[in-house]
């Protein structure tokens, strides 16, 4: 695992997810090290390193995708951390989740918001978040 894609991907993973990304890779190493390599090289070395979007936009898109999947709470938690790490606000994370109600329904968004709440609590983010006034 000493190629340019892996090196670039590992740096991007560290920038976005820090220790959480390293923990995912360490968990995969004994059982599926190639899967970890694919994640680092492809997702972070190729996709996250592209110039077309900033990291905050990429993380919000990832949070939206994981929200609508509805069954990837551990990965969603990692990417909520990542979104916060690259400058997204807790309100932006919740807002992108709320946007997904129209496409995925209330149950998956409730689960996503509760996952985000756990991340916020773990990071010491004050709750409740301020409500967005209705127009």
PDB file of N, CA and C in Angstrom, residues 8-113:
ATOM      1  N   UNK A   8      -2.126   9.698  -1.382  1.00  0.00           N
ATOM      2  CA  UNK A   8      -3.040  10.845  -1.477  1.00  0.00           C
ATOM      3  C   UNK A   8      -4.328  10.573  -0.716  1.00  0.00           C
ATOM      4  N   UNK A   9      -4.855   9.353  -0.851  1.00  0.00           N
ATOM      5  CA  UNK A   9      -6.087   8.993  -0.160  1.00  0.00           C
ATOM      6  C   UNK A   9      -5.937   8.989   1.340  1.00  0.00           C
ATOM      7  N   UNK A  10      -4.816   8.468   1.821  1.00  0.00           N
ATOM      8  CA  UNK A  10      -4.585   8.419   3.271  1.00  0.00           C
ATOM      9  C   UNK A  10      -4.512   9.836   3.841  1.00  0.00           C
ATOM     10  N   UNK A  11      -3.857  10.745   3.110  1.00  0.00           N
ATOM     11  CA  UNK A  11      -3.774  12.138   3.564  1.00  0.00           C
ATOM     12  C   UNK A  11      -5.161  12.778   3.594  1.00  0.00           C
ATOM     13  N   UNK A  12      -5.976  12.513   2.571  1.00  0.00           N
ATOM     14  CA  UNK A  12      -7.323  13.089   2.515  1.00  0.00           C
ATOM     15  C   UNK A  12      -8.199  12.496   3.622  1.00  0.00           C
ATOM     16  N   UNK A  13      -8.084  11.183   3.848  1.00  0.00           N
ATOM     17  CA  UNK A  13      -8.835  10.532   4.923  1.00  0.00           C
ATOM     18  C   UNK A  13      -8.475  11.152   6.266  1.00  0.00           C
ATOM     19  N   UNK A  14      -7.200  11.359   6.510  1.00  0.00           N
ATOM     20  CA  UNK A  14      -6.763  11.965   7.770  1.00  0.00           C
ATOM     21  C   UNK A  14      -7.289  13.386   7.907  1.00  0.00           C
ATOM     22  N   UNK A  15      -7.304  14.129   6.802  1.00  0.00           N
ATOM     23  CA  UNK A  15      -7.795  15.509   6.824  1.00  0.00           C
ATOM     24  C   UNK A  15      -9.276  15.566   7.164  1.00  0.00           C
ATOM     25  N   UNK A  16     -10.055  14.627   6.645  1.00  0.00           N
ATOM     26  CA  UNK A  16     -11.501  14.649   6.831  1.00  0.00           C
ATOM     27  C   UNK A  16     -11.915  13.964   8.129  1.00  0.00           C
ATOM     28  N   UNK A  17     -11.465  12.745   8.297  1.00  0.00           N
ATOM     29  CA  UNK A  17     -11.985  11.909   9.381  1.00  0.00           C
ATOM     30  C   UNK A  17     -11.043  11.734  10.566  1.00  0.00           C
ATOM     31  N   UNK A  18      -9.793  12.079  10.419  1.00  0.00           N
ATOM     32  CA  UNK A  18      -8.851  11.945  11.521  1.00  0.00           C
ATOM     33  C   UNK A  18      -8.823  10.540  12.071  1.00  0.00           C
ATOM     34  N   UNK A  19      -8.880  10.436  13.382  1.00  0.00           N
ATOM     35  CA  UNK A  19      -8.785   9.144  14.064  1.00  0.00           C
ATOM     36  C   UNK A  19      -9.931   8.202  13.699  1.00  0.00           C
ATOM     37  N   UNK A  20     -11.116   8.733  13.415  1.00  0.00           N
ATOM     38  CA  UNK A  20     -12.254   7.877  13.075  1.00  0.00           C
ATOM     39  C   UNK A  20     -11.978   7.093  11.792  1.00  0.00           C
ATOM     40  N   UNK A  21     -11.372   7.720  10.821  1.00  0.00           N
ATOM     41  CA  UNK A  21     -11.016   7.036   9.588  1.00  0.00           C
ATOM     42  C   UNK A  21      -9.967   5.969   9.822  1.00  0.00           C
ATOM     43  N   UNK A  22      -8.995   6.291  10.644  1.00  0.00           N
ATOM     44  CA  UNK A  22      -7.961   5.306  10.974  1.00  0.00           C
ATOM     45  C   UNK A  22      -8.566   4.113  11.704  1.00  0.00           C
ATOM     46  N   UNK A  23      -9.549   4.342  12.558  1.00  0.00           N
ATOM     47  CA  UNK A  23     -10.202   3.247  13.275  1.00  0.00           C
ATOM     48  C   UNK A  23     -10.950   2.327  12.323  1.00  0.00           C
ATOM     49  N   UNK A  24     -11.602   2.885  11.313  1.00  0.00           N
ATOM     50  CA  UNK A  24     -12.293   2.064  10.320  1.00  0.00           C
ATOM     51  C   UNK A  24     -11.281   1.197   9.579  1.00  0.00           C
ATOM     52  N   UNK A  25     -10.185   1.791   9.164  1.00  0.00           N
ATOM     53  CA  UNK A  25      -9.162   1.038   8.438  1.00  0.00           C
ATOM     54  C   UNK A  25      -8.555  -0.052   9.328  1.00  0.00           C
ATOM     55  N   UNK A  26      -8.315   0.261  10.588  1.00  0.00           N
ATOM     56  CA  UNK A  26      -7.763  -0.733  11.516  1.00  0.00           C
ATOM     57  C   UNK A  26      -8.742  -1.877  11.741  1.00  0.00           C
ATOM     58  N   UNK A  27     -10.034  -1.573  11.798  1.00  0.00           N
ATOM     59  CA  UNK A  27     -11.041  -2.621  11.987  1.00  0.00           C
ATOM     60  C   UNK A  27     -11.117  -3.545  10.779  1.00  0.00           C
ATOM     61  N   UNK A  28     -10.892  -3.013   9.587  1.00  0.00           N
ATOM     62  CA  UNK A  28     -10.954  -3.818   8.371  1.00  0.00           C
ATOM     63  C   UNK A  28      -9.674  -4.626   8.137  1.00  0.00           C
ATOM     64  N   UNK A  29      -8.561  -4.170   8.660  1.00  0.00           N
ATOM     65  CA  UNK A  29      -7.258  -4.775   8.356  1.00  0.00           C
ATOM     66  C   UNK A  29      -7.181  -6.281   8.597  1.00  0.00           C
ATOM     67  N   UNK A  30      -7.681  -6.811   9.716  1.00  0.00           N
ATOM     68  CA  UNK A  30      -7.528  -8.248   9.926  1.00  0.00           C
ATOM     69  C   UNK A  30      -8.431  -9.114   9.056  1.00  0.00           C
ATOM     70  N   UNK A  31      -9.540  -8.573   8.597  1.00  0.00           N
ATOM     71  CA  UNK A  31     -10.522  -9.386   7.881  1.00  0.00           C
ATOM     72  C   UNK A  31     -10.593  -9.073   6.387  1.00  0.00           C
ATOM     73  N   UNK A  32     -10.427  -7.812   6.019  1.00  0.00           N
ATOM     74  CA  UNK A  32     -10.539  -7.422   4.607  1.00  0.00           C
ATOM     75  C   UNK A  32      -9.632  -6.228   4.319  1.00  0.00           C
ATOM     76  N   UNK A  33      -8.317  -6.439   4.393  1.00  0.00           N
ATOM     77  CA  UNK A  33      -7.415  -5.302   4.176  1.00  0.00           C
ATOM     78  C   UNK A  33      -7.549  -4.675   2.790  1.00  0.00           C
ATOM     79  N   UNK A  34      -7.904  -5.494   1.787  1.00  0.00           N
ATOM     80  CA  UNK A  34      -8.089  -4.925   0.450  1.00  0.00           C
ATOM     81  C   UNK A  34      -9.260  -3.950   0.418  1.00  0.00           C
ATOM     82  N   UNK A  35     -10.316  -4.218   1.184  1.00  0.00           N
ATOM     83  CA  UNK A  35     -11.448  -3.294   1.242  1.00  0.00           C
ATOM     84  C   UNK A  35     -10.982  -1.946   1.787  1.00  0.00           C
ATOM     85  N   UNK A  36     -10.188  -1.956   2.839  1.00  0.00           N
ATOM     86  CA  UNK A  36      -9.638  -0.717   3.377  1.00  0.00           C
ATOM     87  C   UNK A  36      -8.806   0.018   2.341  1.00  0.00           C
ATOM     88  N   UNK A  37      -7.988  -0.734   1.600  1.00  0.00           N
ATOM     89  CA  UNK A  37      -7.167  -0.126   0.546  1.00  0.00           C
ATOM     90  C   UNK A  37      -8.047   0.483  -0.532  1.00  0.00           C
ATOM     91  N   UNK A  38      -9.115  -0.220  -0.935  1.00  0.00           N
ATOM     92  CA  UNK A  38     -10.033   0.319  -1.947  1.00  0.00           C
ATOM     93  C   UNK A  38     -10.657   1.631  -1.468  1.00  0.00           C
ATOM     94  N   UNK A  39     -11.074   1.647  -0.217  1.00  0.00           N
ATOM     95  CA  UNK A  39     -11.679   2.861   0.340  1.00  0.00           C
ATOM     96  C   UNK A  39     -10.685   4.014   0.289  1.00  0.00           C
ATOM     97  N   UNK A  40      -9.462   3.756   0.739  1.00  0.00           N
ATOM     98  CA  UNK A  40      -8.454   4.818   0.773  1.00  0.00           C
ATOM     99  C   UNK A  40      -8.108   5.272  -0.634  1.00  0.00           C
ATOM    100  N   UNK A  41      -7.824   4.323  -1.530  1.00  0.00           N
ATOM    101  CA  UNK A  41      -7.391   4.699  -2.877  1.00  0.00           C
ATOM    102  C   UNK A  41      -8.510   5.316  -3.706  1.00  0.00           C
ATOM    103  N   UNK A  42      -9.657   4.638  -3.749  1.00  0.00           N
ATOM    104  CA  UNK A  42     -10.730   5.105  -4.625  1.00  0.00           C
ATOM    105  C   UNK A  42     -11.518   6.255  -4.013  1.00  0.00           C
ATOM    106  N   UNK A  43     -12.133   6.002  -2.842  1.00  0.00           N
ATOM    107  CA  UNK A  43     -13.009   7.030  -2.275  1.00  0.00           C
ATOM    108  C   UNK A  43     -12.234   8.295  -1.917  1.00  0.00           C
ATOM    109  N   UNK A  44     -11.115   8.127  -1.224  1.00  0.00           N
ATOM    110  CA  UNK A  44     -10.399   9.312  -0.748  1.00  0.00           C
ATOM    111  C   UNK A  44      -9.287   9.756  -1.701  1.00  0.00           C
ATOM    112  N   UNK A  45      -8.585   8.820  -2.328  1.00  0.00           N
ATOM    113  CA  UNK A  45      -7.519   9.180  -3.258  1.00  0.00           C
ATOM    114  C   UNK A  45      -8.032   9.705  -4.582  1.00  0.00           C
ATOM    115  N   UNK A  46      -9.133   9.125  -5.070  1.00  0.00           N
ATOM    116  CA  UNK A  46      -9.687   9.540  -6.361  1.00  0.00           C
ATOM    117  C   UNK A  46     -10.840  10.535  -6.199  1.00  0.00           C
ATOM    118  N   UNK A  47     -11.893  10.141  -5.500  1.00  0.00           N
ATOM    119  CA  UNK A  47     -13.108  10.965  -5.450  1.00  0.00           C
ATOM    120  C   UNK A  47     -12.963  12.202  -4.573  1.00  0.00           C
ATOM    121  N   UNK A  48     -12.608  12.023  -3.314  1.00  0.00           N
ATOM    122  CA  UNK A  48     -12.521  13.172  -2.408  1.00  0.00           C
ATOM    123  C   UNK A  48     -11.418  14.146  -2.809  1.00  0.00           C
ATOM    124  N   UNK A  49     -10.464  13.696  -3.614  1.00  0.00           N
ATOM    125  CA  UNK A  49      -9.354  14.557  -4.025  1.00  0.00           C
ATOM    126  C   UNK A  49      -9.640  15.333  -5.308  1.00  0.00           C
ATOM    127  N   UNK A  50     -10.796  15.115  -5.898  1.00  0.00           N
ATOM    128  CA  UNK A  50     -11.141  15.836  -7.131  1.00  0.00           C
ATOM    129  C   UNK A  50     -11.316  17.328  -6.840  1.00  0.00           C
ATOM    130  N   UNK A  51     -11.048  18.178  -7.830  1.00  0.00           N
ATOM    131  CA  UNK A  51     -11.107  19.618  -7.600  1.00  0.00           C
ATOM    132  C   UNK A  51     -12.496  20.250  -7.701  1.00  0.00           C
ATOM    133  N   UNK A  52     -13.529  19.555  -8.154  1.00  0.00           N
ATOM    134  CA  UNK A  52     -14.808  20.189  -8.470  1.00  0.00           C
ATOM    135  C   UNK A  52     -15.645  20.680  -7.303  1.00  0.00           C
ATOM    136  N   UNK A  53     -15.441  20.130  -6.113  1.00  0.00           N
ATOM    137  CA  UNK A  53     -16.204  20.542  -4.923  1.00  0.00           C
ATOM    138  C   UNK A  53     -15.240  20.684  -3.749  1.00  0.00           C
ATOM    139  N   UNK A  54     -15.598  21.564  -2.826  1.00  0.00           N
ATOM    140  CA  UNK A  54     -14.797  21.634  -1.603  1.00  0.00           C
ATOM    141  C   UNK A  54     -15.187  20.474  -0.684  1.00  0.00           C
ATOM    142  N   UNK A  55     -14.368  20.246   0.335  1.00  0.00           N
ATOM    143  CA  UNK A  55     -14.608  19.105   1.222  1.00  0.00           C
ATOM    144  C   UNK A  55     -15.918  19.231   1.992  1.00  0.00           C
ATOM    145  N   UNK A  56     -16.306  20.433   2.361  1.00  0.00           N
ATOM    146  CA  UNK A  56     -17.575  20.609   3.074  1.00  0.00           C
ATOM    147  C   UNK A  56     -18.747  20.167   2.197  1.00  0.00           C
ATOM    148  N   UNK A  57     -18.729  20.551   0.918  1.00  0.00           N
ATOM    149  CA  UNK A  57     -19.797  20.137   0.006  1.00  0.00           C
ATOM    150  C   UNK A  57     -19.796  18.626  -0.183  1.00  0.00           C
ATOM    151  N   UNK A  58     -18.621  18.043  -0.312  1.00  0.00           N
ATOM    152  CA  UNK A  58     -18.533  16.587  -0.471  1.00  0.00           C
ATOM    153  C   UNK A  58     -19.065  15.865   0.764  1.00  0.00           C
ATOM    154  N   UNK A  59     -18.740  16.363   1.923  1.00  0.00           N
ATOM    155  CA  UNK A  59     -19.215  15.718   3.159  1.00  0.00           C
ATOM    156  C   UNK A  59     -20.722  15.876   3.312  1.00  0.00           C
ATOM    157  N   UNK A  60     -21.272  17.034   2.974  1.00  0.00           N
ATOM    158  CA  UNK A  60     -22.728  17.196   3.050  1.00  0.00           C
ATOM    159  C   UNK A  60     -23.423  16.264   2.060  1.00  0.00           C
ATOM    160  N   UNK A  61     -22.854  16.095   0.868  1.00  0.00           N
ATOM    161  CA  UNK A  61     -23.433  15.151  -0.092  1.00  0.00           C
ATOM    162  C   UNK A  61     -23.361  13.723   0.454  1.00  0.00           C
ATOM    163  N   UNK A  62     -22.273  13.388   1.110  1.00  0.00           N
ATOM    164  CA  UNK A  62     -22.123  12.050   1.686  1.00  0.00           C
ATOM    165  C   UNK A  62     -23.103  11.847   2.830  1.00  0.00           C
ATOM    166  N   UNK A  63     -23.275  12.859   3.664  1.00  0.00           N
ATOM    167  CA  UNK A  63     -24.255  12.776   4.751  1.00  0.00           C
ATOM    168  C   UNK A  63     -25.649  12.573   4.165  1.00  0.00           C
ATOM    169  N   UNK A  64     -25.979  13.286   3.116  1.00  0.00           N
ATOM    170  CA  UNK A  64     -27.289  13.119   2.480  1.00  0.00           C
ATOM    171  C   UNK A  64     -27.462  11.697   1.952  1.00  0.00           C
ATOM    172  N   UNK A  65     -26.448  11.184   1.270  1.00  0.00           N
ATOM    173  CA  UNK A  65     -26.537   9.835   0.705  1.00  0.00           C
ATOM    174  C   UNK A  65     -26.686   8.781   1.798  1.00  0.00           C
ATOM    175  N   UNK A  66     -25.896   8.892   2.848  1.00  0.00           N
ATOM    176  CA  UNK A  66     -25.975   7.915   3.942  1.00  0.00           C
ATOM    177  C   UNK A  66     -27.292   8.041   4.698  1.00  0.00           C
ATOM    178  N   UNK A  67     -27.827   9.260   4.769  1.00  0.00           N
ATOM    179  CA  UNK A  67     -29.130   9.453   5.398  1.00  0.00           C
ATOM    180  C   UNK A  67     -30.204   8.687   4.641  1.00  0.00           C
ATOM    181  N   UNK A  68     -30.249   8.848   3.323  1.00  0.00           N
ATOM    182  CA  UNK A  68     -31.313   8.199   2.563  1.00  0.00           C
ATOM    183  C   UNK A  68     -31.135   6.687   2.483  1.00  0.00           C
ATOM    184  N   UNK A  69     -29.920   6.193   2.663  1.00  0.00           N
ATOM    185  CA  UNK A  69     -29.724   4.741   2.688  1.00  0.00           C
ATOM    186  C   UNK A  69     -30.479   4.130   3.863  1.00  0.00           C
ATOM    187  N   UNK A  70     -30.435   4.820   4.994  1.00  0.00           N
ATOM    188  CA  UNK A  70     -31.224   4.399   6.144  1.00  0.00           C
ATOM    189  C   UNK A  70     -30.690   3.222   6.935  1.00  0.00           C
ATOM    190  N   UNK A  71     -29.579   2.661   6.542  1.00  0.00           N
ATOM    191  CA  UNK A  71     -29.057   1.488   7.255  1.00  0.00           C
ATOM    192  C   UNK A  71     -27.547   1.548   7.442  1.00  0.00           C
ATOM    193  N   UNK A  72     -26.993   2.730   7.398  1.00  0.00           N
ATOM    194  CA  UNK A  72     -25.541   2.879   7.492  1.00  0.00           C
ATOM    195  C   UNK A  72     -25.172   3.860   8.607  1.00  0.00           C
ATOM    196  N   UNK A  73     -25.800   3.685   9.776  1.00  0.00           N
ATOM    197  CA  UNK A  73     -25.572   4.630  10.869  1.00  0.00           C
ATOM    198  C   UNK A  73     -24.102   4.733  11.301  1.00  0.00           C
ATOM    199  N   UNK A  74     -23.344   3.634  11.388  1.00  0.00           N
ATOM    200  CA  UNK A  74     -21.930   3.811  11.774  1.00  0.00           C
ATOM    201  C   UNK A  74     -21.163   4.672  10.767  1.00  0.00           C
ATOM    202  N   UNK A  75     -21.406   4.442   9.479  1.00  0.00           N
ATOM    203  CA  UNK A  75     -20.736   5.249   8.460  1.00  0.00           C
ATOM    204  C   UNK A  75     -21.252   6.687   8.476  1.00  0.00           C
ATOM    205  N   UNK A  76     -22.537   6.852   8.734  1.00  0.00           N
ATOM    206  CA  UNK A  76     -23.099   8.192   8.844  1.00  0.00           C
ATOM    207  C   UNK A  76     -22.432   8.950   9.991  1.00  0.00           C
ATOM    208  N   UNK A  77     -22.250   8.301  11.116  1.00  0.00           N
ATOM    209  CA  UNK A  77     -21.596   8.966  12.252  1.00  0.00           C
ATOM    210  C   UNK A  77     -20.184   9.412  11.883  1.00  0.00           C
ATOM    211  N   UNK A  78     -19.431   8.560  11.195  1.00  0.00           N
ATOM    212  CA  UNK A  78     -18.073   8.929  10.773  1.00  0.00           C
ATOM    213  C   UNK A  78     -18.130  10.166   9.879  1.00  0.00           C
ATOM    214  N   UNK A  79     -19.104  10.212   8.974  1.00  0.00           N
ATOM    215  CA  UNK A  79     -19.164  11.347   8.045  1.00  0.00           C
ATOM    216  C   UNK A  79     -19.788  12.594   8.663  1.00  0.00           C
ATOM    217  N   UNK A  80     -20.596  12.464   9.687  1.00  0.00           N
ATOM    218  CA  UNK A  80     -21.024  13.656  10.437  1.00  0.00           C
ATOM    219  C   UNK A  80     -19.803  14.261  11.116  1.00  0.00           C
ATOM    220  N   UNK A  81     -18.980  13.406  11.739  1.00  0.00           N
ATOM    221  CA  UNK A  81     -17.714  13.908  12.302  1.00  0.00           C
ATOM    222  C   UNK A  81     -16.899  14.589  11.209  1.00  0.00           C
ATOM    223  N   UNK A  82     -16.788  13.919  10.054  1.00  0.00           N
ATOM    224  CA  UNK A  82     -16.013  14.481   8.949  1.00  0.00           C
ATOM    225  C   UNK A  82     -16.542  15.825   8.499  1.00  0.00           C
ATOM    226  N   UNK A  83     -17.855  15.942   8.380  1.00  0.00           N
ATOM    227  CA  UNK A  83     -18.451  17.219   7.978  1.00  0.00           C
ATOM    228  C   UNK A  83     -18.079  18.321   8.962  1.00  0.00           C
ATOM    229  N   UNK A  84     -18.167  18.027  10.233  1.00  0.00           N
ATOM    230  CA  UNK A  84     -17.792  19.015  11.252  1.00  0.00           C
ATOM    231  C   UNK A  84     -16.300  19.338  11.170  1.00  0.00           C
ATOM    232  N   UNK A  85     -15.486  18.311  10.906  1.00  0.00           N
ATOM    233  CA  UNK A  85     -14.035  18.512  10.817  1.00  0.00           C
ATOM    234  C   UNK A  85     -13.634  19.436   9.674  1.00  0.00           C
ATOM    235  N   UNK A  86     -14.413  19.441   8.588  1.00  0.00           N
ATOM    236  CA  UNK A  86     -14.045  20.272   7.427  1.00  0.00           C
ATOM    237  C   UNK A  86     -14.821  21.588   7.380  1.00  0.00           C
ATOM    238  N   UNK A  87     -15.494  21.940   8.469  1.00  0.00           N
ATOM    239  CA  UNK A  87     -16.083  23.269   8.575  1.00  0.00           C
ATOM    240  C   UNK A  87     -17.583  23.374   8.479  1.00  0.00           C
ATOM    241  N   UNK A  88     -18.280  22.269   8.292  1.00  0.00           N
ATOM    242  CA  UNK A  88     -19.745  22.336   8.294  1.00  0.00           C
ATOM    243  C   UNK A  88     -20.223  22.603   9.719  1.00  0.00           C
ATOM    244  N   UNK A  89     -21.325  23.301   9.831  1.00  0.00           N
ATOM    245  CA  UNK A  89     -21.903  23.547  11.144  1.00  0.00           C
ATOM    246  C   UNK A  89     -22.871  22.421  11.488  1.00  0.00           C
ATOM    247  N   UNK A  90     -23.141  22.223  12.762  1.00  0.00           N
ATOM    248  CA  UNK A  90     -24.173  21.246  13.128  1.00  0.00           C
ATOM    249  C   UNK A  90     -25.513  21.554  12.447  1.00  0.00           C
ATOM    250  N   UNK A  91     -25.849  22.830  12.331  1.00  0.00           N
ATOM    251  CA  UNK A  91     -27.107  23.208  11.686  1.00  0.00           C
ATOM    252  C   UNK A  91     -27.118  22.788  10.221  1.00  0.00           C
ATOM    253  N   UNK A  92     -26.001  22.900   9.516  1.00  0.00           N
ATOM    254  CA  UNK A  92     -25.944  22.472   8.112  1.00  0.00           C
ATOM    255  C   UNK A  92     -26.137  20.962   7.999  1.00  0.00           C
ATOM    256  N   UNK A  93     -25.533  20.219   8.907  1.00  0.00           N
ATOM    257  CA  UNK A  93     -25.689  18.761   8.898  1.00  0.00           C
ATOM    258  C   UNK A  93     -27.157  18.399   9.071  1.00  0.00           C
ATOM    259  N   UNK A  94     -27.799  18.998  10.058  1.00  0.00           N
ATOM    260  CA  UNK A  94     -29.209  18.703  10.306  1.00  0.00           C
ATOM    261  C   UNK A  94     -30.064  19.170   9.138  1.00  0.00           C
ATOM    262  N   UNK A  95     -29.762  20.313   8.576  1.00  0.00           N
ATOM    263  CA  UNK A  95     -30.552  20.841   7.462  1.00  0.00           C
ATOM    264  C   UNK A  95     -30.499  19.912   6.252  1.00  0.00           C
ATOM    265  N   UNK A  96     -29.317  19.369   5.934  1.00  0.00           N
ATOM    266  CA  UNK A  96     -29.234  18.455   4.792  1.00  0.00           C
ATOM    267  C   UNK A  96     -30.002  17.174   5.086  1.00  0.00           C
ATOM    268  N   UNK A  97     -30.003  16.743   6.334  1.00  0.00           N
ATOM    269  CA  UNK A  97     -30.811  15.575   6.709  1.00  0.00           C
ATOM    270  C   UNK A  97     -32.293  15.873   6.560  1.00  0.00           C
ATOM    271  N   UNK A  98     -32.726  17.042   7.018  1.00  0.00           N
ATOM    272  CA  UNK A  98     -34.139  17.422   6.887  1.00  0.00           C
ATOM    273  C   UNK A  98     -34.560  17.472   5.425  1.00  0.00           C
ATOM    274  N   UNK A  99     -33.684  17.928   4.544  1.00  0.00           N
ATOM    275  CA  UNK A  99     -33.982  17.977   3.112  1.00  0.00           C
ATOM    276  C   UNK A  99     -34.303  16.583   2.575  1.00  0.00           C
ATOM    277  N   UNK A 100     -33.742  15.566   3.172  1.00  0.00           N
ATOM    278  CA  UNK A 100     -33.924  14.195   2.705  1.00  0.00           C
ATOM    279  C   UNK A 100     -35.284  13.609   3.061  1.00  0.00           C
ATOM    280  N   UNK A 101     -36.047  14.272   3.940  1.00  0.00           N
ATOM    281  CA  UNK A 101     -37.396  13.788   4.273  1.00  0.00           C
ATOM    282  C   UNK A 101     -38.236  13.644   2.999  1.00  0.00           C
ATOM    283  N   UNK A 102     -38.092  14.582   2.087  1.00  0.00           N
ATOM    284  CA  UNK A 102     -38.890  14.552   0.857  1.00  0.00           C
ATOM    285  C   UNK A 102     -38.538  13.380  -0.050  1.00  0.00           C
ATOM    286  N   UNK A 103     -37.359  12.823   0.110  1.00  0.00           N
ATOM    287  CA  UNK A 103     -36.884  11.777  -0.795  1.00  0.00           C
ATOM    288  C   UNK A 103     -36.812  10.404  -0.148  1.00  0.00           C
ATOM    289  N   UNK A 104     -36.680  10.368   1.176  1.00  0.00           N
ATOM    290  CA  UNK A 104     -36.491   9.073   1.843  1.00  0.00           C
ATOM    291  C   UNK A 104     -37.512   8.808   2.942  1.00  0.00           C
ATOM    292  N   UNK A 105     -38.193   9.839   3.413  1.00  0.00           N
ATOM    293  CA  UNK A 105     -39.209   9.662   4.435  1.00  0.00           C
ATOM    294  C   UNK A 105     -38.721   9.953   5.843  1.00  0.00           C
ATOM    295  N   UNK A 106     -39.683  10.039   6.720  1.00  0.00           N
ATOM    296  CA  UNK A 106     -39.393  10.398   8.105  1.00  0.00           C
ATOM    297  C   UNK A 106     -38.577   9.355   8.869  1.00  0.00           C
ATOM    298  N   UNK A 107     -38.861   8.058   8.773  1.00  0.00           N
ATOM    299  CA  UNK A 107     -38.115   7.100   9.600  1.00  0.00           C
ATOM    300  C   UNK A 107     -36.605   7.165   9.398  1.00  0.00           C
ATOM    301  N   UNK A 108     -36.150   7.219   8.144  1.00  0.00           N
ATOM    302  CA  UNK A 108     -34.696   7.250   7.949  1.00  0.00           C
ATOM    303  C   UNK A 108     -34.091   8.567   8.414  1.00  0.00           C
ATOM    304  N   UNK A 109     -34.828   9.650   8.271  1.00  0.00           N
ATOM    305  CA  UNK A 109     -34.303  10.941   8.720  1.00  0.00           C
ATOM    306  C   UNK A 109     -34.284  11.006  10.245  1.00  0.00           C
ATOM    307  N   UNK A 110     -35.282  10.451  10.889  1.00  0.00           N
ATOM    308  CA  UNK A 110     -35.254  10.384  12.362  1.00  0.00           C
ATOM    309  C   UNK A 110     -34.012   9.637  12.822  1.00  0.00           C
ATOM    310  N   UNK A 111     -33.735   8.480  12.214  1.00  0.00           N
ATOM    311  CA  UNK A 111     -32.550   7.706  12.597  1.00  0.00           C
ATOM    312  C   UNK A 111     -31.270   8.491  12.334  1.00  0.00           C
ATOM    313  N   UNK A 112     -31.221   9.191  11.218  1.00  0.00           N
ATOM    314  CA  UNK A 112     -30.033   9.983  10.897  1.00  0.00           C
ATOM    315  C   UNK A 112     -29.830  11.112  11.901  1.00  0.00           C
ATOM    316  N   UNK A 113     -30.913  11.808  12.227  1.00  0.00           N
ATOM    317  CA  UNK A 113     -30.813  12.917  13.180  1.00  0.00           C
ATOM    318  C   UNK A 113     -30.364  12.402  14.551  1.00  0.00           C
TER     319      UNK A 113
END
